[in-house]
PDB file of C-alpha atoms in Angstrom:
ATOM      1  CA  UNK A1176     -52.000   1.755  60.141  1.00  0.00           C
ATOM      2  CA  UNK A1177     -49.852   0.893  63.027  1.00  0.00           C
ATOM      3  CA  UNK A1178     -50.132  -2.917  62.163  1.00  0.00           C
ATOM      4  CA  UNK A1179     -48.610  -2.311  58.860  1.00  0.00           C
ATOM      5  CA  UNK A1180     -45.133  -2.038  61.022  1.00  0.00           C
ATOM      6  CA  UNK A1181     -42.783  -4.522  62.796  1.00  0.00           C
ATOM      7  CA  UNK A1182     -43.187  -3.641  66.250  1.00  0.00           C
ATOM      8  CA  UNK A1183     -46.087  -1.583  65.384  1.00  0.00           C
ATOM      9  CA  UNK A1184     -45.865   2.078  66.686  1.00  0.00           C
ATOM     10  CA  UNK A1185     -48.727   3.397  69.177  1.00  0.00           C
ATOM     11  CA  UNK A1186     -49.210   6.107  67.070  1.00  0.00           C
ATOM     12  CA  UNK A1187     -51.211   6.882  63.879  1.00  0.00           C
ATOM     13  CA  UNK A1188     -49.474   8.755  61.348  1.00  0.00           C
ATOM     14  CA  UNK A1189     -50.777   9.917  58.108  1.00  0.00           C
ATOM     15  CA  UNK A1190     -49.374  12.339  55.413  1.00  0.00           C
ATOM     16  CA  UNK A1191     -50.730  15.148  54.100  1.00  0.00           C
ATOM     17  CA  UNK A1192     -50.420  16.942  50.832  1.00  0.00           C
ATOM     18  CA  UNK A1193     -50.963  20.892  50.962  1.00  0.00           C
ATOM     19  CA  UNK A1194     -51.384  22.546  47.051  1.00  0.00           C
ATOM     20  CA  UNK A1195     -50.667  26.325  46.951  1.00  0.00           C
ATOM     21  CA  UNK A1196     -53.184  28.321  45.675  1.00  0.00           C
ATOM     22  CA  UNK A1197     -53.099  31.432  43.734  1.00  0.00           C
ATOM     23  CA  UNK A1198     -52.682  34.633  45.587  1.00  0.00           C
ATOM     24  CA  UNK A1199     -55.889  36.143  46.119  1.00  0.00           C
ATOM     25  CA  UNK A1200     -54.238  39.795  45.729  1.00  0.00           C
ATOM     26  CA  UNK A1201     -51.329  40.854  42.641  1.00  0.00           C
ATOM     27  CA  UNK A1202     -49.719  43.566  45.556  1.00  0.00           C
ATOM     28  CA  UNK A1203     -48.779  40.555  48.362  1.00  0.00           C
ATOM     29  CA  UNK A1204     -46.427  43.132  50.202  1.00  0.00           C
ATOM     30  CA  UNK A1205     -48.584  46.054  50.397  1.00  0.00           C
ATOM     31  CA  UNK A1206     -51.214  43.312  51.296  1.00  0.00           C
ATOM     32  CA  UNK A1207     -49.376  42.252  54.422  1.00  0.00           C
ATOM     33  CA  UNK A1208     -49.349  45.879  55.584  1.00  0.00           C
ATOM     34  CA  UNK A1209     -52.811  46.206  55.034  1.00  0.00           C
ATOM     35  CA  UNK A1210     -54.048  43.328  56.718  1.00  0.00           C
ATOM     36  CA  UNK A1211     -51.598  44.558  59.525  1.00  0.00           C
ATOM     37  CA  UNK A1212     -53.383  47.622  59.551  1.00  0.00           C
ATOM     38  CA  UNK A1213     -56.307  46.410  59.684  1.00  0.00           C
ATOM     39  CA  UNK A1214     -56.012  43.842  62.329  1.00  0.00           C
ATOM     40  CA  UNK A1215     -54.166  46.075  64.486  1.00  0.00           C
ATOM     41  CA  UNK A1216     -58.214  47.971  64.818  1.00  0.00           C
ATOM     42  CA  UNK A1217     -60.029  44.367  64.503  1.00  0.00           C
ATOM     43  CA  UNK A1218     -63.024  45.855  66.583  1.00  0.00           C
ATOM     44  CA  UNK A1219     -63.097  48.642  64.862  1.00  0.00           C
ATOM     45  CA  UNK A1220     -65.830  49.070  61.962  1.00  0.00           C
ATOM     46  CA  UNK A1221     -64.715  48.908  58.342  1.00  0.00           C
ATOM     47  CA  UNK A1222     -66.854  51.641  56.980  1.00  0.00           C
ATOM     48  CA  UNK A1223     -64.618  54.202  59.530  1.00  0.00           C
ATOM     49  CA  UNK A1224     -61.838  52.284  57.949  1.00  0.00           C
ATOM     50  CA  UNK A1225     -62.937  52.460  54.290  1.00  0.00           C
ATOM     51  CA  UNK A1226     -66.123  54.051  53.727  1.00  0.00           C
ATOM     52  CA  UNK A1227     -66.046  53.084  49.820  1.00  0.00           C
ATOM     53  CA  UNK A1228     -66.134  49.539  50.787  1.00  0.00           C
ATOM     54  CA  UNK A1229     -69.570  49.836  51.766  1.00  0.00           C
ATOM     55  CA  UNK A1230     -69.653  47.180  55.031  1.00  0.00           C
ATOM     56  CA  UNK A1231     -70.846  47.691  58.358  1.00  0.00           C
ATOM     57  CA  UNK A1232     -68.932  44.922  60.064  1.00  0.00           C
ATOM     58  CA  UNK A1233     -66.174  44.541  62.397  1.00  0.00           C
ATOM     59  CA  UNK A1234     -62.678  43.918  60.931  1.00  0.00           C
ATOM     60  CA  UNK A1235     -62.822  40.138  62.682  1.00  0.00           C
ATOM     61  CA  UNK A1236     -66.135  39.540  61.160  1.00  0.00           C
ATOM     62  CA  UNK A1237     -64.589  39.291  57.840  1.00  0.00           C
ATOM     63  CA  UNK A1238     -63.844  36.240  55.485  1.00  0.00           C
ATOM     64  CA  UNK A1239     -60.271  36.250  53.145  1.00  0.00           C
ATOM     65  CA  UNK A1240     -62.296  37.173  50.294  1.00  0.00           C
ATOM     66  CA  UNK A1241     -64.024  40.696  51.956  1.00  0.00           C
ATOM     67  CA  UNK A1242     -60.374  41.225  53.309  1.00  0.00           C
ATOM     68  CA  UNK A1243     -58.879  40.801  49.517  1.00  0.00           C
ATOM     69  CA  UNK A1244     -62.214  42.830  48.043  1.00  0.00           C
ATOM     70  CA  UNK A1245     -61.346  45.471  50.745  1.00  0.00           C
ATOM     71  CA  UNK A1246     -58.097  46.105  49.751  1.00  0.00           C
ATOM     72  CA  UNK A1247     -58.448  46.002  45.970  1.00  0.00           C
ATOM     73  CA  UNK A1248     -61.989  48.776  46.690  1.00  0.00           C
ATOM     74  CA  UNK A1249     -59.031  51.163  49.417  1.00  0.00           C
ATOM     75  CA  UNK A1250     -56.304  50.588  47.462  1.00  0.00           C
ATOM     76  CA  UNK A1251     -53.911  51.003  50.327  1.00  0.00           C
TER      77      UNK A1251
END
């Protein structure tokens, strides 16, 4: 709080803490170039993308974990 400072500031300032997490893919790089693939065709539907993946949605209407499922089903 600003009052905790001599003059006090007119700001509020906090701090944040940010924990990796585990990669939700083991191939990062080829990753990258898939999801660069795919979002280069983001209104595009993924079953003309990857039929074995089963999904009739449009590359922006998926969450990270259909995008990591995705690439572990294509195996790009």
């Amino acid at each position: 709080p600003p009052q905790a400072f001599t003059p006090p500031p007119k700001v509020y300032s906090a701090v944040v803490k940010l924990t990796p997490h585990r990669p939700c893919v083991d191939d990062f790089i080829n990753f990258q170039k898939f999801t660069a693939m795919l979002f280069s065709q983001r209104r595009r539907l993924v079953r003309r993308l990857c039929p074995e993946a089963g999904l009739d949605k449009r590359v922006y209407q998926l969450d990270v974990e259909e995008v990591a499922e995705l690439f572990k089903k294509c195996r790009f």
